[in-house]
XYZ file of C-alpha atoms in Angstrom:
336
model
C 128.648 117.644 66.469
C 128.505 115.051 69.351
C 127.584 111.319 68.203
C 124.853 110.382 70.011
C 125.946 107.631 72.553
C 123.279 104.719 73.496
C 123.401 102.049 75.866
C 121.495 99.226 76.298
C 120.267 98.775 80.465
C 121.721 95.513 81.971
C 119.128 93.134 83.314
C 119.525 90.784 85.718
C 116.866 87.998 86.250
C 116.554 87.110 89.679
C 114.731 83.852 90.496
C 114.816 82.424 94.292
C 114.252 78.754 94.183
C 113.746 75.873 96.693
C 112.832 72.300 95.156
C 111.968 73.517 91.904
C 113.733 70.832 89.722
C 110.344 70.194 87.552
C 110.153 73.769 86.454
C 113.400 75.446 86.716
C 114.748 74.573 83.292
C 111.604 75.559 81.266
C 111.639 78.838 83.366
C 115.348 79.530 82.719
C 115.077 78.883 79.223
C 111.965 81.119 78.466
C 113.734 83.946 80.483
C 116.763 83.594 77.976
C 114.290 84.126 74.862
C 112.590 86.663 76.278
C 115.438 88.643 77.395
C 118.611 87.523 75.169
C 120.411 89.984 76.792
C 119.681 89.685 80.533
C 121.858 87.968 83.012
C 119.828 85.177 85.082
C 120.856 84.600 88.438
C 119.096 81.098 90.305
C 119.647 81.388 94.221
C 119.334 77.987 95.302
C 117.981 78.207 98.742
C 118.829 74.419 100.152
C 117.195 72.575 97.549
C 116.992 68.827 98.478
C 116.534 68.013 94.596
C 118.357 69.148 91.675
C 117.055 72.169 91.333
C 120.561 73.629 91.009
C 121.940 71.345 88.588
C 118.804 71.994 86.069
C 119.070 75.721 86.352
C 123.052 75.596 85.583
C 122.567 72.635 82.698
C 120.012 75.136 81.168
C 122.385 78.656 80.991
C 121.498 80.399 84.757
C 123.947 81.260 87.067
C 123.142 79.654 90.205
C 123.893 80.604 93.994
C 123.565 78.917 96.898
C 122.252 80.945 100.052
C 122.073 78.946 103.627
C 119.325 80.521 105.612
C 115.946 79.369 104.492
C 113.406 82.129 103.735
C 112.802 83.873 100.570
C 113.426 87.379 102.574
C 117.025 86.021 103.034
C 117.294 85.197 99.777
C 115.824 88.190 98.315
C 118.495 90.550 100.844
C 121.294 88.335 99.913
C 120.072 88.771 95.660
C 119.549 92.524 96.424
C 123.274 93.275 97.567
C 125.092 90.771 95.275
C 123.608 91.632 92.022
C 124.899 94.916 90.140
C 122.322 95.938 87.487
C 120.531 98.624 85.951
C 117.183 96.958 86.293
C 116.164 94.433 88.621
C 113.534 91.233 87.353
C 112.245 88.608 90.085
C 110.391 85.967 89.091
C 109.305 82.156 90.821
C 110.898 79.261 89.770
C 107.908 77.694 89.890
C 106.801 77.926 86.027
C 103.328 80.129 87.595
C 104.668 83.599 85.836
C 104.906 83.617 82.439
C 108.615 85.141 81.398
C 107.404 86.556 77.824
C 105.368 88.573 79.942
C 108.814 90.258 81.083
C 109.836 92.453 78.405
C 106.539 94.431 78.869
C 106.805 94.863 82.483
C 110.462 96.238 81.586
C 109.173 98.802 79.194
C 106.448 99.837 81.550
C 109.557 100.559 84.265
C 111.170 102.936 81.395
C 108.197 104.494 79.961
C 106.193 105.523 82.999
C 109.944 105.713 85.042
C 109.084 103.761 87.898
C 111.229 102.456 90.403
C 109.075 99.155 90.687
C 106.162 97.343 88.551
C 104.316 94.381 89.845
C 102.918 92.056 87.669
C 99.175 91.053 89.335
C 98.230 87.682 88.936
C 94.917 88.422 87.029
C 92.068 86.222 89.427
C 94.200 85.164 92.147
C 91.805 86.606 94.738
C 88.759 84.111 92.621
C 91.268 80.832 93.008
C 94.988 80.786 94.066
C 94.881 77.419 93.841
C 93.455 76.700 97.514
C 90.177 79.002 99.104
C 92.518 79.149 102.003
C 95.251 81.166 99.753
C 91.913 83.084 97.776
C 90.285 84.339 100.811
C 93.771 85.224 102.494
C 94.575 87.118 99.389
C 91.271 89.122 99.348
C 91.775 89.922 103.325
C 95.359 90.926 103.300
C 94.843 93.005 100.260
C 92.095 94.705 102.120
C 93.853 95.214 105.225
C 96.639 96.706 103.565
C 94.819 99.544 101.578
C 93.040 100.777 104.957
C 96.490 100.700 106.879
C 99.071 101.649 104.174
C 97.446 103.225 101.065
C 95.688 102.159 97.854
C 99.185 101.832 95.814
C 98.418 98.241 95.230
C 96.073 95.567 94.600
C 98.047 92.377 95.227
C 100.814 92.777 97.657
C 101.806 89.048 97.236
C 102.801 88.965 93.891
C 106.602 87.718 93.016
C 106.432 89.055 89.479
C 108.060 92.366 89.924
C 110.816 94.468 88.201
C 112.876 97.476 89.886
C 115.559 100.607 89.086
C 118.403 100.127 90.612
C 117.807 103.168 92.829
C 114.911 100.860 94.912
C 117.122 97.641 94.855
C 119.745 99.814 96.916
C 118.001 101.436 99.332
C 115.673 99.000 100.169
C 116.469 97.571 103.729
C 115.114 93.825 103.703
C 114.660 92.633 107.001
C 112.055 90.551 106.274
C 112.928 86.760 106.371
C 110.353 84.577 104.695
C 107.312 85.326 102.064
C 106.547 88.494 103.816
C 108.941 90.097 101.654
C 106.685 91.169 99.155
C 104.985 93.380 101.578
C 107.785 95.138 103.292
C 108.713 96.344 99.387
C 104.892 97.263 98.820
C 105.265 99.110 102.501
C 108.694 100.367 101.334
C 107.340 102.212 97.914
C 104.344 103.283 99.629
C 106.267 105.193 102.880
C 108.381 106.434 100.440
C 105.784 107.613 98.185
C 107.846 105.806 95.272
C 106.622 106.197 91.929
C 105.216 102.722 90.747
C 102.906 100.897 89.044
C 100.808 97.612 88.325
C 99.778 95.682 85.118
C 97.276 92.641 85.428
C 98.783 89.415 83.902
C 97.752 85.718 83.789
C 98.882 83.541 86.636
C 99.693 79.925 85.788
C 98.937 76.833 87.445
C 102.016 74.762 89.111
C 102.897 71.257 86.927
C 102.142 68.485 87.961
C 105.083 67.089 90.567
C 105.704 70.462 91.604
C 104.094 71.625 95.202
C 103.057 74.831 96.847
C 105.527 76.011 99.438
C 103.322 77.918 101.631
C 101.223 77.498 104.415
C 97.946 78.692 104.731
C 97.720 78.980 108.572
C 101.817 79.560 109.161
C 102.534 82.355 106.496
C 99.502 83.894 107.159
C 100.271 84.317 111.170
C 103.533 85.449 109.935
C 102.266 87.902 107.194
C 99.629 89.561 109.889
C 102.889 89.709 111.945
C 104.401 91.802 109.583
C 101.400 94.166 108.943
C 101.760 95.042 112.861
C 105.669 95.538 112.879
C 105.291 97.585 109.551
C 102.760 99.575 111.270
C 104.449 100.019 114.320
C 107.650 101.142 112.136
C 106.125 103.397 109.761
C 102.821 104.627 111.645
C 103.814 104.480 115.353
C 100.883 106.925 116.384
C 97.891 105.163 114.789
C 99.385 102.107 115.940
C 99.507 103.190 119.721
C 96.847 105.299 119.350
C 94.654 101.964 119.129
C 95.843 100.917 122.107
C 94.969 104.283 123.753
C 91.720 103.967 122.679
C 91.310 100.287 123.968
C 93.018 101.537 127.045
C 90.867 104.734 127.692
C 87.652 102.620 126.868
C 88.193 99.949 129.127
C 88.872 102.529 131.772
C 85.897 104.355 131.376
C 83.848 101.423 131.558
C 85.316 100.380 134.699
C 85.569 103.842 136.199
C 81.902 105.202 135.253
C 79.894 103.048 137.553
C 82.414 103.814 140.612
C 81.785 107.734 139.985
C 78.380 106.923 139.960
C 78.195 105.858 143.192
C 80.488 107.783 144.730
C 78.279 111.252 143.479
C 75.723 109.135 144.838
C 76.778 108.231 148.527
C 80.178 109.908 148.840
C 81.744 106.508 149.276
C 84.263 104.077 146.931
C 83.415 101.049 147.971
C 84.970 99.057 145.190
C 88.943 100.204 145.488
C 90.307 97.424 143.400
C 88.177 98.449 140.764
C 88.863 102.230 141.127
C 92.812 101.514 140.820
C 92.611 99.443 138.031
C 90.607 102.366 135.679
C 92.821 104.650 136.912
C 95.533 102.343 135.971
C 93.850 101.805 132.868
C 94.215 105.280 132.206
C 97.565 106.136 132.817
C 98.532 103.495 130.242
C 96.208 105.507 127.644
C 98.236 108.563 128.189
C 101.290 106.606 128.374
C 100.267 105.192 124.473
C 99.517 108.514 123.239
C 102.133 110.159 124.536
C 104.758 106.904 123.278
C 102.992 107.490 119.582
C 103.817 110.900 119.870
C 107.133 110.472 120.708
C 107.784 107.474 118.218
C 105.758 109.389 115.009
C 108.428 112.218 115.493
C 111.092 109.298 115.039
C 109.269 107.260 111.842
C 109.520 110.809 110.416
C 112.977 111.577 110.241
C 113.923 107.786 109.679
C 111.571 108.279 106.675
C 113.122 111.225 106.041
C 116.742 109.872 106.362
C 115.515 106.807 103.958
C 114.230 109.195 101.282
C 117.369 110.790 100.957
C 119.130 108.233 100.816
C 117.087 106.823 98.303
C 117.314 110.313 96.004
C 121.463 109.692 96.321
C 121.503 106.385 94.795
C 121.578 106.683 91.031
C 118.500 105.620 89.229
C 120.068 103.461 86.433
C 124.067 103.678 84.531
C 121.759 104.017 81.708
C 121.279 107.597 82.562
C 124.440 108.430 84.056
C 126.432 106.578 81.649
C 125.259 109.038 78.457
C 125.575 112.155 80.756
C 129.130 111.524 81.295
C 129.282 110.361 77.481
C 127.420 114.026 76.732
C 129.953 116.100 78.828
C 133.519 113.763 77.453
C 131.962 115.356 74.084
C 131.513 118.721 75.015
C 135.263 118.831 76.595
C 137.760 120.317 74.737
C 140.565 118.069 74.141
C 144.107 118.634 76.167
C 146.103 121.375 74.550
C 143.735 123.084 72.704
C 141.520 126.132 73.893
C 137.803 126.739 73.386
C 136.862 128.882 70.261
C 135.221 131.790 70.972
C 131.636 132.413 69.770
């Protein structure tokens, strides 16, 4: 009779920072009672304050990464770190890290590949109207272009498999990040999931890194690249449409009177619809081409995604389950 083998997952806690010296030690030291046994990693993205001496002083392993922009340090966290499951968190004190242990257990239970925790009101008050109404647009904007997977797309609170930590590209540089992995699970059709927690307030002497105006240029950026990438036929397909309409408006009054008096007196006019037009067809025929492209790169990604192994957890006790069934050297099976 084989002894049943268990094995506990390795966590890693994975907390991008940049002038977080108020916080980072309370953070780091929550983290560490609410998950003895998880590794926490502090990437220290060119802190001016001592953000990386408070986070080592307090237990974390810190990291330094160069280029500025939580999508580098995200990339650069992604392909370091060797885990079974996958926790990122602020440094900013705003999510609560005893909240951590249930997003973990929703990640086995339901087998995910990623859980957000949704910052219960954020859309009300993030702190600034500016951040509320962005919050309420982009959120919007995303369900009508990308799917209805998610409810808040900007939320750092988030916990992954291993499998979507591997195979999940990155290219984003800055606080975009969070929706090229909602855009990632979604293309993908990735199983995950969402579970609404309380979102703190900042302490006093620590300040908001983002921009209203900036970040939210660069966030609507995104949307349109991730569009362009993963639905290349609606995207030029609006352009066709804008194309086509502005030629028809241009070209209906000219075939008017041309029916009319057999005559085109307005050539510039008549060229420019007609040039109007061939870029329709060009769009169409440019989404056509491109959809046929997203689709095998989609395609490619999903099986690459399906060859990564979804946690050592699992593989770990299957190789445990067939050393037990193997006879040992020198002796032969017994026959039933």
């Amino acid at each position: 009779m084989p002894h049943e083998v268990r094995h506990e997952p390795d966590i890693a806690v994975l907390l991008p920072c940049y002038n977080e010296e108020p916080t980072i030690a309370e953070v780091v030291r929550r983290f560490r009672e609410a998950l003895p046994s998880a590794a926490i990693y502090v990437y220290d993205n060119n802190s001016r304050d001592l953000t990386a001496l408070r986070a080592r002083a307090a237990g974390a392993t810190v990291i330094r990464e160069p280029r500025q922009g939580k999508g580098n340090v995200v990339r650069r966290m992604f392909a370091d770190i060797e885990a079974d499951i996958y926790l990122m968190a602020d440094g900013d004190g705003t999510y609560a890290p005893e909240d951590a242990p249930q997003l973990i257990n929703t990640l086995l239970t339901e087998r995910c590949d990623m859980v957000v925790g949704t910052r219960r009101g954020v859309t009300d008050d993030a702190g600034r109207s500016g951040h509320a109404f962005g919050n309420r647009i982009f959120n919007s904007l995303y369900k009508r272009l990308f799917g209805s997977d998610f409810t808040d797309i900007f939320s750092g609170y988030r916990v992954f498999t291993r499998r979507f930590v591997k195979s999940f590209p990155a290219v984003s540089g800055g606080f975009e990040i969070e929706t090229e992995m909602s855009v990632h699970a979604s293309q993908l059709k990735l199983p995950v999931s969402e579970i609404a927690l309380d979102y703190g307030r900042r302490p006093e002497g620590s300040s908001s890194k983002l921009s209203t105006y900036r970040d939210g240029a660069r966030i609507l950026w995104m949307f349109a690249m991730l569009m362009k990438e993963t639905q290349p036929l609606r995207f030029f397909g609006a352009f066709a449409v804008f194309f086509l309409g502005a030629s028809l408006f241009l070209m209906t009054p000219v075939l008017i009177e041309f029916a009319e008096t057999g005559l085109v007196p307005r050539m510039p006019t008549w060229v420019l619809s007609v040039g109007l037009l061939l870029l329709s067809m060009l769009s169409v025929v440019t989404g056509l081409i491109l959809d046929s492209v997203s689709r095998g790169r989609a395609e490619q990604k999903r099986i690459f995604y399906l060859s990564m192994p979804s946690g050592r957890v699992e593989r770990r006790e299957r190789v445990a389950e067939q050393t037990a069934l193997k006879p040992s050297p020198g002796k032969t099976p017994r026959a039933a």
